Amino acid sequence: MSTSATSPLSVPPRAATRPPVLEIGGLCVDYGVGDGAVRALHDVDLTLRRGEVLGLAGESGSGKSTLAYAVTRLLSPPGVITGGDVRYHPRAGDPVDVLAMTPRELRAFRWQEVSIVFQGAMNSLNPVHTVRTQLTDVLRAHRPQMSRAERAGRARELLSLVGISPDRLGAYPHQLSGGMRQRVMIAMALALEPEVVVMDEPTTALDVVMQRQILRQLVRLREELDFSVVFITHDISLLIEFSDRIAIMYGGRVVEQAGAAEIYRDPRHPYSHGLLHSFPALHGPRRELTGIPGSPPDLRAMPSGCAFHPRCPKAFEPCGVRTPHLAPVTDPGTGADTDTDTGRSVACWLNDDRRDGEA
Amino acid sequence: MSEERSEEHAAPPPGAAPDTAPGPGPGTAPDGRVVLEAEEVSKHFPVRRGVHALLGGERRAVHAVDDVSLRLRRGSVTALVGESGSGKSTVARLLAQLHPATAGEIRLDGRPVRAGRGRAFRAYCRHVQLIFQDPFASLNPVHTVRYHLTRALRIHGRAGSGAAELEKALAALLERVQLTPASRYLDAFPHELSGGQRQRVAIARAMAAGPRVLLADEPVSMLDVSIRLGVLNLLRDLKERLDLAILYITHDIASARYFADETLVMYAGRMVEGGDSETVTQHPAHPYTRLLLASAPDPDRVTGGSGDGAAGGDGGNGGKGADPSASEPPSLISPPAGCRFHPRCPLAMERCRDRTPPRFELDGGQWAACWLYDTSQDAPAAGAGRGAAS
């Protein structure tokens, strides 16, 4: 598609006009079965469009990593996908249902179409193998027709892609700095030129200078290779800078979804508002900040109604009883048309215009 | 103001340091509010000797901290900012007397301390307490909150006599860290508490000693974003009510601006800049501080006016050679000569490569260890002398 590969990351050329690449609908995930089951994801609807960076923000326990694992079908046993669907749209051909894939199809799908950079990627490298072995392993598995020399060449190419000198191919992970290990993980995720890269807190363990360096590289790679990114982090100020759209999760639900600048300028959900006001600003007046009172909810004992209502400064009578669902926002500033396009939506009773029929 | 407690002072262990006369205090009139200070403290960790060393190589050491001086004042928060590996935690451990310093002096109320272990160390702990980064690791999972706090109170002789007084002291501690009602938390195990509550328990345990100095080593970086500010505001409240001196170690310069009165920036084991937090963050002098600030996530950069284009251009340009962030911090085993930042510094000059810059005083109490601020062009030695004397 004409996703204009040269445009900078932060200015999506009408993100709304791009076709979707990954559609998540009504996804539910439980940990455990029967009475002891804990619901980690409730009816999550999300759409990732081709070539965009979708930020996924939330606190620990909000379900962001669970979502990433569910989408790639990597959930390990206590986790069960209990409902919903995940549709992947290949560049050519009909959409496929990821959740219905056979193990064989799944094996071809993973890494080839959707790859993942794991949380704590710094420690995800095997310490007893060289970078070369680990990078070529992917190619050996997915591209059996490649010759040894071709694989080595591709590995060298991948390393230089992420700004590491190819002569480090023979290095073991412990010989690399944290930032370099992180970049090796990113190189590995890009080895098969996937359409979607899921990044689960890829830079959390790094300090800010290295973080920015890696993100910059990511922006450049995304322009060159034209893939879509799901970027998971708890650092919403980072997302505002680096993503096109942001979905904010709380207690296993997406509570707000909007363009990055829109969320920053005008958060609609009180939780988004609280999250944005939990980061001290670098510039401007120094103001007293409070964070959000209380603690994140316990998944074993979720509050009734809106999961955020015990901590919400604006909670009112329906909040404790009925659960609000994601509904489009009517924004007088931009008009209804834009809203439906960018999919700006919020799950809060304060946004009550269209709440009838939602509960 | 601190006389009433001087009898329980951390006296140097007998025989360890015979001449403890606070001799060289070049004209520094003792500021009454300074509780704890470090003067030109260095810490080198020996590198384990491998085969090469045994075959006659020189003995190598990690220069974790070199020539660090800082002062902690009562009722004031001093932030120490730097990336991982810059030596900030080592500074906290030196101040807590968990490591002996290789060189330099640490003074409590103007008196040099070198608390070893045992009684002298415990007496020192009564004044200076350390809070660790990870409340999941710093509390013992098999003990209740009551056990953790009682133990700290008993050790520091503040448990009172009898069960009723102990109970009262425990309740007061928990109330001080805003964990109320105390009965709900006293018999809880750490795993029953959230991260923020655990860190509050860790703070309460530190407060059990009745310290005058709190060394907080990244106290909020392991916590959820929405509760970080609650813990920082609690520390600020404690500081104000109890007139504590707090050292706040962080890699998040925006939170230093929010929380700290004074900010010091460390790079590769050396202090590079210091001053009033607002000045340091708004008018950074040292090129490293500027890099740090430019790297910090800042939503305003994108949403503010034409920021979009700028940020995009930044990401798009391929000329990464001139980018100071493209290289990495140096090895501390063989740190670069001269200014340790010079290999990454876009403004590096000839002398940065071989001479270590002293502190140069700037306006408003700000200082920077950078040759850019050497005003006496032809006689840098004079400038150095001036910087060192202050």
XYZ file of C-alpha atoms in Angstrom:
749
model
C 0.000 0.000 0.000
C 1.020 3.595 -0.302
C 2.039 4.015 3.287
C 4.617 6.621 2.199
C 7.660 4.977 3.645
C 9.541 8.229 3.914
C 7.165 10.065 6.195
C 8.245 10.543 9.795
C 6.760 8.307 12.410
C 4.936 10.890 14.386
C 2.890 12.258 11.509
C 0.669 9.459 10.253
C -0.570 10.324 6.785
C -4.238 9.796 7.538
C -3.767 6.703 9.622
C -7.430 5.997 9.204
C -7.166 5.365 5.500
C -4.713 2.551 5.935
C -5.973 -0.991 5.777
C -5.894 -3.019 8.948
C -3.225 -5.648 9.363
C -4.297 -7.169 12.643
C -7.829 -7.053 13.996
C -8.581 -8.168 17.516
C -12.225 -8.562 18.401
C -13.743 -9.364 21.778
C -10.657 -11.179 22.967
C -10.960 -12.765 26.420
C -8.197 -14.514 28.285
C -8.455 -16.403 31.567
C -5.717 -17.729 33.745
C -6.805 -21.088 35.058
C -10.092 -22.836 34.449
C -13.276 -23.360 36.397
C -14.019 -21.493 39.595
C -10.440 -20.492 40.206
C -10.104 -18.767 36.868
C -8.928 -15.208 36.822
C -9.957 -13.122 33.869
C -6.962 -11.201 32.572
C -8.484 -9.781 29.405
C -12.088 -8.707 28.919
C -13.503 -8.173 25.438
C -10.522 -6.414 23.988
C -11.125 -4.824 20.599
C -8.141 -3.368 18.844
C -7.122 -2.746 15.273
C -3.574 -2.378 14.105
C -3.288 -0.660 10.775
C -0.575 -1.233 8.258
C 2.547 0.778 8.906
C 1.442 2.338 12.171
C 2.870 2.222 15.658
C 0.194 1.319 18.156
C 1.142 2.048 21.729
C -0.286 -0.089 24.483
C 0.011 1.524 27.892
C -1.011 0.392 31.326
C 0.232 -0.625 34.730
C 1.484 -4.037 35.671
C -1.413 -6.451 35.745
C -3.443 -4.454 33.245
C -3.147 -7.237 30.693
C -0.871 -5.656 28.134
C 1.625 -8.495 28.003
C -1.168 -11.058 28.116
C -2.628 -9.395 25.053
C 0.684 -9.634 23.226
C 1.021 -13.295 24.052
C -2.579 -14.076 23.171
C -2.248 -12.440 19.763
C 0.831 -14.489 18.945
C -0.701 -17.603 20.538
C 2.209 -17.822 22.932
C 0.162 -17.953 26.134
C 1.548 -20.668 28.345
C -0.785 -23.173 30.023
C -2.644 -21.506 32.830
C -3.582 -18.896 30.258
C -6.550 -19.819 28.077
C -8.111 -17.800 25.304
C -11.803 -18.100 26.085
C -13.323 -15.949 23.431
C -12.943 -13.501 20.610
C -10.966 -13.603 17.424
C -7.709 -12.342 16.012
C -7.650 -11.703 12.291
C -4.473 -11.233 10.374
C -4.636 -9.608 6.946
C -1.753 -10.673 4.744
C -0.587 -8.289 2.053
C -2.131 -10.553 -0.543
C -5.003 -12.883 0.080
C -7.837 -13.272 2.514
C -7.675 -12.561 6.204
C -6.808 -15.527 8.364
C -7.982 -16.332 11.866
C -4.906 -16.652 14.047
C -6.774 -18.427 16.802
C -7.908 -21.204 14.450
C -4.483 -21.962 13.039
C -3.091 -25.458 13.163
C 0.314 -25.898 14.778
C 1.850 -26.182 11.338
C 0.275 -22.948 10.095
C 1.181 -21.269 13.320
C 4.797 -22.224 12.906
C 4.846 -20.592 9.500
C 2.934 -17.567 10.740
C 5.055 -16.712 13.737
C 8.169 -14.713 13.026
C 7.365 -14.761 9.310
C 4.325 -12.535 9.745
C 4.285 -11.481 13.370
C 7.438 -11.414 15.478
C 7.898 -10.407 19.063
C 10.592 -8.709 21.095
C 10.152 -10.042 24.576
C 10.087 -8.190 27.836
C 13.532 -8.154 29.372
C 14.909 -8.921 25.951
C 18.341 -8.285 27.344
C 18.122 -11.617 29.093
C 16.290 -13.512 26.388
C 19.440 -14.337 24.465
C 20.956 -17.710 25.091
C 24.186 -17.094 26.982
C 25.996 -20.135 25.629
C 25.519 -19.369 21.944
C 27.083 -16.668 19.860
C 25.049 -13.941 18.251
C 25.702 -15.583 14.897
C 24.222 -18.903 15.996
C 21.143 -17.260 17.406
C 20.524 -15.044 14.397
C 21.016 -17.818 11.862
C 18.865 -20.223 13.858
C 15.759 -18.305 12.828
C 16.783 -18.499 9.192
C 17.628 -22.180 9.420
C 14.178 -22.941 10.727
C 12.155 -20.748 8.386
C 14.266 -20.610 5.263
C 15.710 -24.097 4.904
C 16.608 -23.419 1.294
C 19.190 -20.778 2.252
C 22.805 -21.832 2.111
C 25.141 -21.426 5.031
C 26.890 -18.503 3.363
C 23.621 -16.787 2.610
C 22.529 -17.129 6.207
C 25.790 -15.665 7.461
C 25.420 -12.836 4.993
C 21.879 -12.127 6.149
C 22.991 -12.181 9.784
C 25.706 -9.653 8.987
C 23.178 -7.507 7.167
C 20.784 -7.661 10.114
C 23.411 -6.547 12.584
C 24.405 -3.561 10.512
C 20.724 -2.762 10.124
C 20.481 -2.149 13.854
C 23.767 -0.303 14.015
C 26.076 -2.994 15.336
C 29.316 -3.701 13.572
C 29.035 -7.124 11.846
C 32.303 -8.246 13.375
C 30.420 -8.727 16.634
C 28.709 -11.768 15.134
C 31.064 -14.076 16.962
C 30.390 -12.435 20.320
C 28.544 -14.075 23.161
C 25.711 -12.115 24.797
C 27.752 -11.330 27.893
C 30.307 -9.565 25.749
C 27.705 -7.075 24.573
C 26.279 -4.148 26.480
C 22.606 -4.058 27.424
C 21.776 -1.748 24.542
C 23.541 -3.960 22.036
C 21.777 -7.076 23.297
C 18.514 -5.251 22.909
C 19.371 -4.362 19.354
C 20.339 -7.946 18.594
C 16.866 -8.947 19.770
C 15.331 -6.383 17.462
C 17.494 -7.596 14.585
C 16.298 -11.109 15.293
C 12.681 -10.013 15.241
C 13.244 -8.408 11.835
C 15.121 -11.369 10.367
C 12.225 -12.584 8.230
C 10.835 -9.145 7.444
C 7.586 -9.589 9.337
C 4.528 -7.442 8.827
C 3.973 -6.887 12.517
C 6.498 -6.582 15.336
C 5.164 -6.789 18.883
C 7.501 -5.120 21.362
C 6.867 -5.895 24.984
C 8.603 -3.261 27.102
C 11.632 -3.307 24.813
C 13.511 -0.478 26.451
C 12.404 -0.539 30.072
C 15.677 -1.929 31.365
C 17.771 0.622 29.512
C 18.628 4.140 30.489
C 17.194 7.083 28.661
C 20.083 7.811 26.333
C 20.217 4.241 25.070
C 16.438 4.101 24.956
C 16.216 7.067 22.666
C 18.973 5.740 20.466
C 17.170 2.440 20.001
C 13.820 4.064 19.407
C 15.329 6.312 16.792
C 16.739 3.305 15.066
C 13.377 1.661 15.236
C 11.737 4.649 13.605
C 14.269 4.518 10.798
C 13.853 0.773 10.304
C 10.118 1.096 10.259
C 10.377 3.635 7.495
C 12.748 1.470 5.521
C 11.043 -1.863 5.980
C 7.448 -0.722 6.439
C 6.223 -2.941 9.211
C 3.654 -2.221 11.921
C 4.546 -2.101 15.570
C 2.621 -2.853 18.725
C 4.643 -1.073 21.370
C 3.888 -2.088 24.941
C 5.153 0.016 27.806
C 4.096 1.612 31.045
C 5.763 4.855 30.052
C 3.016 6.817 28.399
C 5.167 9.899 27.857
C 7.369 7.766 25.646
C 4.379 6.528 23.686
C 3.108 9.995 23.020
C 6.349 10.768 21.313
C 6.755 7.538 19.421
C 3.406 6.095 18.499
C 0.630 7.034 16.138
C -2.190 5.692 18.215
C -2.398 4.737 21.873
C -4.630 2.263 23.629
C -4.710 2.513 27.403
C -5.471 -0.612 29.374
C -6.723 -0.962 32.896
C -7.794 -4.116 34.684
C -7.797 -6.204 31.519
C -9.810 -3.814 29.374
C -8.959 -1.141 26.891
C -10.339 1.987 28.529
C -9.356 4.545 25.957
C -8.095 4.533 22.431
C -7.077 7.577 20.429
C -4.368 9.288 18.450
C -1.245 9.987 20.481
C -1.578 13.747 20.335
C -5.291 13.580 21.082
C -4.728 11.586 24.238
C -2.051 13.963 25.378
C -4.098 17.048 24.684
C -7.428 15.817 25.852
C -7.584 12.513 27.711
C -11.189 11.403 28.070
C -10.900 8.615 30.587
C -10.075 9.676 34.158
C -7.460 6.924 34.275
C -5.710 8.253 31.169
C -5.831 11.662 32.743
C -4.340 10.346 35.957
C -1.638 8.454 34.112
C -0.641 11.516 32.132
C -0.468 13.504 35.324
C 1.733 10.945 36.998
C 4.773 12.025 35.029
C 6.546 15.126 36.184
C 7.122 17.444 33.251
C 10.563 18.478 32.122
C 9.456 21.951 31.180
C 6.819 24.397 32.135
C 5.699 25.314 35.613
C 6.440 22.939 38.441
C 3.118 21.836 39.760
C 2.095 19.594 42.568
C 1.299 16.162 41.220
C -0.632 13.510 43.004
C -0.464 10.416 40.861
C -3.512 8.211 41.261
C -4.598 7.294 44.770
C -5.003 3.643 45.704
C -3.432 0.620 44.066
C -4.001 -1.193 40.794
C -6.831 -3.732 41.082
C -6.303 -7.308 42.100
C -7.420 -9.550 39.254
C -8.748 -12.071 41.756
C -11.121 -9.535 43.243
C -12.022 -7.047 40.556
C -14.302 -4.204 41.613
C -17.794 -4.355 40.225
C -18.735 -2.037 37.399
C -15.867 0.018 36.071
C -12.645 -1.466 37.455
C -11.255 2.010 37.975
C -14.135 3.421 39.996
C -12.575 2.899 43.487
C -9.654 5.119 42.454
C -11.577 7.477 40.224
C -12.015 11.082 41.332
C -15.052 11.477 39.076
C -16.893 8.277 39.907
C -20.655 8.644 40.074
C -23.637 6.409 40.488
C -23.526 4.021 37.486
C -19.757 3.424 37.783
C -19.885 0.948 40.627
C -22.731 -1.043 39.132
C -22.460 -1.300 35.381
C -19.365 -1.817 33.308
C -18.844 0.829 30.642
C -17.828 -0.406 27.192
C -15.695 1.246 24.591
C -17.794 3.721 22.675
C -16.854 6.323 20.104
C -16.228 9.808 21.405
C -18.125 12.688 19.999
C -15.644 15.460 19.777
C -17.004 18.860 18.906
C -13.537 19.976 17.826
C -12.912 17.478 15.081
C -16.337 16.289 14.231
C -17.872 12.870 14.328
C -16.338 11.787 11.046
C -12.774 11.898 12.368
C -13.767 10.087 15.494
C -15.009 7.037 13.763
C -11.984 7.163 11.478
C -9.220 7.245 14.048
C -11.348 5.007 16.190
C -11.175 7.356 19.118
C -13.159 5.651 21.799
C -13.423 5.558 25.536
C -15.026 3.270 28.091
C -16.375 5.651 30.692
C -19.854 6.662 31.815
C -18.787 10.284 31.683
C -18.754 9.932 27.934
C -22.452 9.229 28.119
C -23.684 10.417 24.739
C -23.957 6.986 23.263
C -24.117 4.834 26.280
C -27.591 3.566 25.609
C -27.420 0.084 24.245
C -23.879 -0.411 25.439
C -24.427 -1.774 28.875
C 20.993 21.506 66.558
C 22.456 18.068 66.472
C 24.217 18.260 69.794
C 21.613 16.366 71.707
C 22.495 13.208 69.886
C 26.200 13.560 69.679
C 26.831 11.058 72.423
C 25.518 8.284 70.271
C 27.699 9.388 67.456
C 29.445 7.019 65.182
C 32.846 7.251 66.708
C 35.615 5.749 64.675
C 36.485 2.318 65.937
C 39.403 2.536 68.329
C 42.690 2.236 66.601
C 41.241 2.218 63.126
C 41.925 5.849 62.368
C 44.060 7.409 65.055
C 44.216 10.936 63.717
C 40.622 11.931 63.220
C 41.214 15.607 63.788
C 39.114 17.360 61.176
C 42.223 19.008 59.860
C 41.999 20.241 56.321
C 38.853 22.267 56.185
C 40.081 25.005 53.906
C 38.004 27.944 54.937
C 34.711 26.034 54.855
C 32.734 27.521 57.658
C 30.654 24.585 58.906
C 27.169 25.040 57.602
C 24.884 24.022 60.423
C 22.426 22.427 58.094
C 24.892 20.070 56.493
C 24.413 16.674 58.091
C 26.327 14.328 55.905
C 29.015 15.213 53.453
C 31.423 13.418 51.224
C 34.645 14.999 50.158
C 36.517 13.737 47.128
C 35.439 10.218 47.810
C 36.629 7.501 45.458
C 35.834 3.842 45.295
C 37.736 1.357 43.195
C 36.744 -2.277 43.083
C 39.578 -4.635 42.293
C 39.007 -6.776 39.248
C 39.511 -10.439 39.924
C 42.918 -11.397 38.732
C 42.891 -13.658 35.759
C 45.697 -15.533 34.098
C 47.071 -12.389 32.504
C 47.430 -10.641 35.806
C 49.130 -13.600 37.374
C 51.624 -13.566 34.550
C 52.730 -10.140 35.547
C 50.007 -7.810 34.304
C 49.213 -4.769 36.378
C 46.490 -4.895 38.968
C 43.281 -3.530 37.507
C 40.345 -1.939 39.224
C 36.907 -0.665 38.311
C 36.896 3.057 38.969
C 33.310 3.079 40.158
C 33.438 6.481 41.834
C 36.154 9.110 41.569
C 36.487 12.357 43.501
C 32.858 12.753 44.408
C 31.956 15.552 46.794
C 28.463 16.263 47.962
C 26.630 17.678 50.929
C 23.277 16.662 52.306
C 21.453 19.371 54.215
C 18.627 19.019 56.679
C 15.193 19.522 55.243
C 16.453 19.296 51.719
C 16.396 16.721 48.925
C 19.479 16.233 46.806
C 19.033 14.242 43.622
C 21.805 12.229 42.079
C 21.064 11.590 38.419
C 22.923 9.398 35.983
C 22.598 6.384 33.744
C 23.101 2.858 34.961
C 26.716 2.180 35.709
C 27.518 5.799 36.452
C 28.256 5.017 40.090
C 25.199 6.528 41.731
C 24.373 3.470 43.799
C 27.999 3.142 44.839
C 27.828 6.664 46.202
C 24.796 5.690 48.282
C 26.568 2.623 49.580
C 29.638 4.631 50.449
C 27.513 7.130 52.325
C 25.764 4.294 54.142
C 29.156 2.870 55.032
C 28.372 -0.390 53.339
C 31.630 -0.116 51.423
C 34.781 1.468 52.760
C 35.922 4.318 50.547
C 39.193 3.904 48.661
C 40.046 7.553 49.178
C 38.418 10.659 50.538
C 36.390 11.346 53.585
C 32.796 11.063 54.682
C 31.725 13.354 57.490
C 28.669 13.234 59.687
C 28.071 16.551 61.442
C 31.521 17.614 60.380
C 33.243 14.652 61.958
C 34.947 12.057 59.799
C 33.407 8.620 60.030
C 34.805 5.288 59.163
C 32.328 2.964 60.766
C 33.524 -0.559 60.257
C 31.105 -3.179 61.457
C 29.472 -3.916 64.768
C 28.708 -1.254 67.320
C 30.122 1.709 65.433
C 28.267 0.740 62.286
C 25.032 0.335 64.140
C 25.429 3.719 65.765
C 26.011 5.193 62.336
C 22.896 3.485 60.975
C 20.867 5.269 63.572
C 21.580 8.485 61.710
C 21.799 7.337 58.132
C 19.353 4.888 56.614
C 19.239 3.421 53.152
C 16.102 2.583 51.147
C 16.578 0.130 48.319
C 15.153 0.095 44.865
C 13.250 -3.147 44.913
C 10.680 -3.557 47.688
C 10.041 -7.075 46.402
C 13.563 -8.046 47.363
C 14.248 -5.874 50.370
C 11.530 -7.369 52.568
C 11.869 -10.916 53.799
C 8.969 -12.922 52.338
C 8.643 -15.217 55.364
C 8.199 -12.417 57.879
C 5.302 -10.113 58.568
C 5.350 -6.340 58.527
C 5.225 -6.462 62.312
C 8.421 -8.513 62.435
C 10.302 -6.202 60.078
C 9.376 -3.085 61.979
C 9.744 -4.521 65.486
C 13.208 -5.728 64.688
C 14.284 -2.321 63.438
C 12.764 -0.616 66.492
C 14.452 -3.028 68.911
C 17.852 -2.765 67.286
C 17.780 0.977 67.531
C 16.384 0.955 71.038
C 13.146 2.657 70.159
C 10.722 -0.136 70.919
C 9.944 1.290 74.352
C 9.321 -0.953 77.293
C 6.470 -3.374 77.205
C 4.077 -4.548 74.576
C 1.793 -1.532 74.725
C 4.558 0.915 73.939
C 5.836 -1.258 71.119
C 2.347 -1.452 69.672
C 2.083 2.312 69.857
C 5.435 2.774 68.162
C 4.436 0.372 65.383
C 1.157 2.141 64.780
C 2.919 5.487 64.718
C 5.404 4.230 62.155
C 2.752 2.904 59.825
C 0.737 6.026 60.191
C 3.779 8.064 59.264
C 3.960 6.254 55.927
C 0.193 6.530 55.446
C -0.594 2.856 55.894
C -3.723 3.158 57.979
C -5.362 1.531 59.811
C -2.188 -0.049 61.118
C -3.976 -3.217 62.192
C -4.682 -4.036 58.562
C -1.029 -4.063 57.631
C 0.833 -5.170 60.745
C 0.258 -8.873 60.324
C 0.415 -8.921 56.569
C 3.166 -10.698 54.706
C 4.993 -8.828 51.963
C 3.297 -10.822 49.201
C -0.084 -9.594 50.386
C 0.883 -5.998 49.754
C 1.155 -4.090 46.504
C 4.468 -2.664 45.367
C 3.663 0.785 46.668
C 2.608 -0.541 50.054
C 5.755 -2.633 50.274
C 7.936 0.350 49.532
C 6.075 2.236 52.256
C 6.875 -0.566 54.688
C 10.519 -0.335 53.654
C 10.401 3.392 54.325
C 8.752 2.786 57.697
C 11.524 0.361 58.560
C 14.108 2.988 57.720
C 12.203 5.531 59.803
C 12.198 3.128 62.756
C 15.790 4.100 63.440
C 14.800 7.748 63.697
C 17.394 8.765 61.116
C 18.358 12.234 60.074
C 19.524 11.174 56.643
C 17.669 8.974 54.179
C 19.534 7.584 51.221
C 16.897 6.548 48.703
C 18.357 4.459 45.907
C 15.830 4.614 43.059
C 12.936 4.288 45.513
C 10.198 4.433 42.891
C 11.631 2.981 39.713
C 10.219 -0.490 40.399
C 6.749 0.830 41.179
C 3.770 1.323 38.939
C 3.663 4.690 37.309
C 0.448 5.800 38.950
C 1.715 5.245 42.487
C 5.250 6.607 42.114
C 4.216 10.119 42.900
C 2.423 8.978 46.022
C 5.666 7.567 47.379
C 7.668 10.625 46.350
C 5.118 12.903 47.966
C 5.341 10.789 51.110
C 9.114 11.195 51.206
C 8.719 14.897 50.727
C 6.215 15.038 53.545
C 8.594 13.150 55.846
C 11.381 15.473 54.890
C 9.325 18.496 55.782
C 7.924 17.209 59.030
C 11.075 15.606 60.372
C 13.624 17.905 58.803
C 15.332 14.997 57.069
C 18.167 15.199 54.629
C 17.355 12.999 51.627
C 19.586 11.764 48.863
C 17.354 10.788 45.961
C 19.080 8.594 43.428
C 17.346 8.312 40.088
C 17.844 8.000 36.368
C 14.730 10.036 35.694
C 15.786 13.639 35.506
C 12.198 14.872 35.274
C 11.410 13.393 38.667
C 14.549 15.014 40.069
C 13.194 18.313 38.894
C 9.890 17.580 40.550
C 11.156 16.237 43.839
C 14.637 17.539 44.595
C 15.895 20.931 45.689
C 19.355 20.303 44.381
C 20.412 18.056 41.504
C 23.787 16.501 40.864
C 24.605 14.718 37.623
C 27.051 11.844 37.469
C 28.743 10.369 34.468
C 31.095 7.383 34.490
C 31.927 7.703 38.157
C 32.418 11.448 38.274
C 30.142 14.335 39.101
C 29.784 16.526 36.055
C 27.257 19.128 37.072
C 25.329 20.324 40.048
C 23.089 23.080 41.250
C 19.535 24.024 41.952
C 17.238 21.444 40.286
C 15.351 24.005 38.290
C 18.534 25.570 36.937
C 20.144 22.263 36.076
C 17.104 20.995 34.210
C 16.202 24.236 32.493
C 19.681 25.551 31.757
C 21.949 22.539 31.674
C 25.589 23.514 31.388
C 27.439 20.260 30.875
C 27.097 18.610 27.454
C 26.234 15.323 29.170
C 23.373 16.875 31.104
C 22.115 18.288 27.841
C 22.248 14.860 26.243
C 20.400 13.377 29.200
C 17.685 15.992 28.969
C 17.388 15.640 25.211
C 16.947 11.881 25.631
C 14.258 12.030 28.282
C 10.765 11.337 26.951
C 8.995 14.614 26.540
C 5.488 14.684 25.086
C 5.711 18.425 24.556
C 8.400 17.861 21.987
C 5.891 16.226 19.679
C 2.695 18.013 20.398
C 4.120 21.473 20.856
C 3.743 23.300 17.555
C 6.117 22.124 14.843
C 7.660 19.551 17.094
C 6.308 16.862 14.812
C 8.582 17.682 11.985
C 11.583 18.109 14.208
C 11.150 14.777 15.901
C 10.570 13.066 12.607
C 13.593 14.661 11.029
C 15.616 13.554 13.977
C 14.643 10.010 13.438
C 15.004 10.135 9.726
C 18.455 11.572 9.351
C 21.040 9.008 8.572
C 24.030 11.039 9.732
C 24.478 9.233 12.979
C 28.178 9.930 13.169
C 27.686 13.255 14.904
C 25.147 11.927 17.334
C 26.638 11.846 20.829
C 24.124 9.265 21.937
C 25.363 6.829 19.351
C 28.275 5.662 21.438
C 28.204 4.159 24.870
C 29.549 5.018 28.293
C 33.208 4.126 28.697
C 34.676 1.165 30.459
C 35.384 2.058 34.048
C 38.344 -0.291 34.206
C 40.323 1.948 31.916
C 38.343 5.188 31.836
C 39.273 7.729 29.175
C 41.916 10.238 30.187
C 40.817 13.782 30.751
C 37.091 14.372 30.802
C 35.361 11.011 30.763
C 32.684 12.311 28.471
C 35.036 13.547 25.760
C 34.716 10.538 23.419
C 30.988 11.267 23.108
C 31.060 15.011 23.522
C 30.111 17.060 20.465
C 32.027 20.047 21.869
C 35.202 18.256 22.910
C 38.339 20.348 22.703
C 41.991 19.419 22.712
C 42.521 19.625 26.425
C 39.428 17.581 27.226
C 41.396 14.580 26.051
C 44.164 14.746 28.613
C 43.186 16.980 31.504
C 40.341 16.294 33.892
C 38.194 19.401 34.184
C 37.713 20.769 37.706
C 34.463 22.275 38.894
C 33.784 25.657 37.362
C 31.364 27.818 39.254
C 28.547 29.332 37.245
C 25.815 31.733 38.238
C 23.302 30.912 40.928
C 25.229 28.164 42.663
C 25.391 26.006 39.559
C 28.670 24.374 38.649
C 29.938 22.165 35.868
C 33.054 20.097 35.471
C 33.677 21.100 31.884
C 36.432 23.058 30.202
C 33.836 25.067 28.283
C 33.373 27.162 31.385
C 37.014 27.905 31.979
C 37.065 31.671 31.889
C 40.798 32.157 32.178
C 41.855 30.999 28.763
C 45.579 31.171 29.168
C 45.881 30.124 32.793
C 43.584 27.208 33.334
C 45.414 26.319 36.526
C 44.080 29.453 38.200
C 40.562 28.512 37.229
C 41.130 25.043 38.559
C 42.315 26.391 41.870
C 39.283 28.582 42.187
C 36.989 25.709 41.389
C 38.579 23.374 43.861
C 38.694 25.864 46.710
C 35.005 26.462 46.764
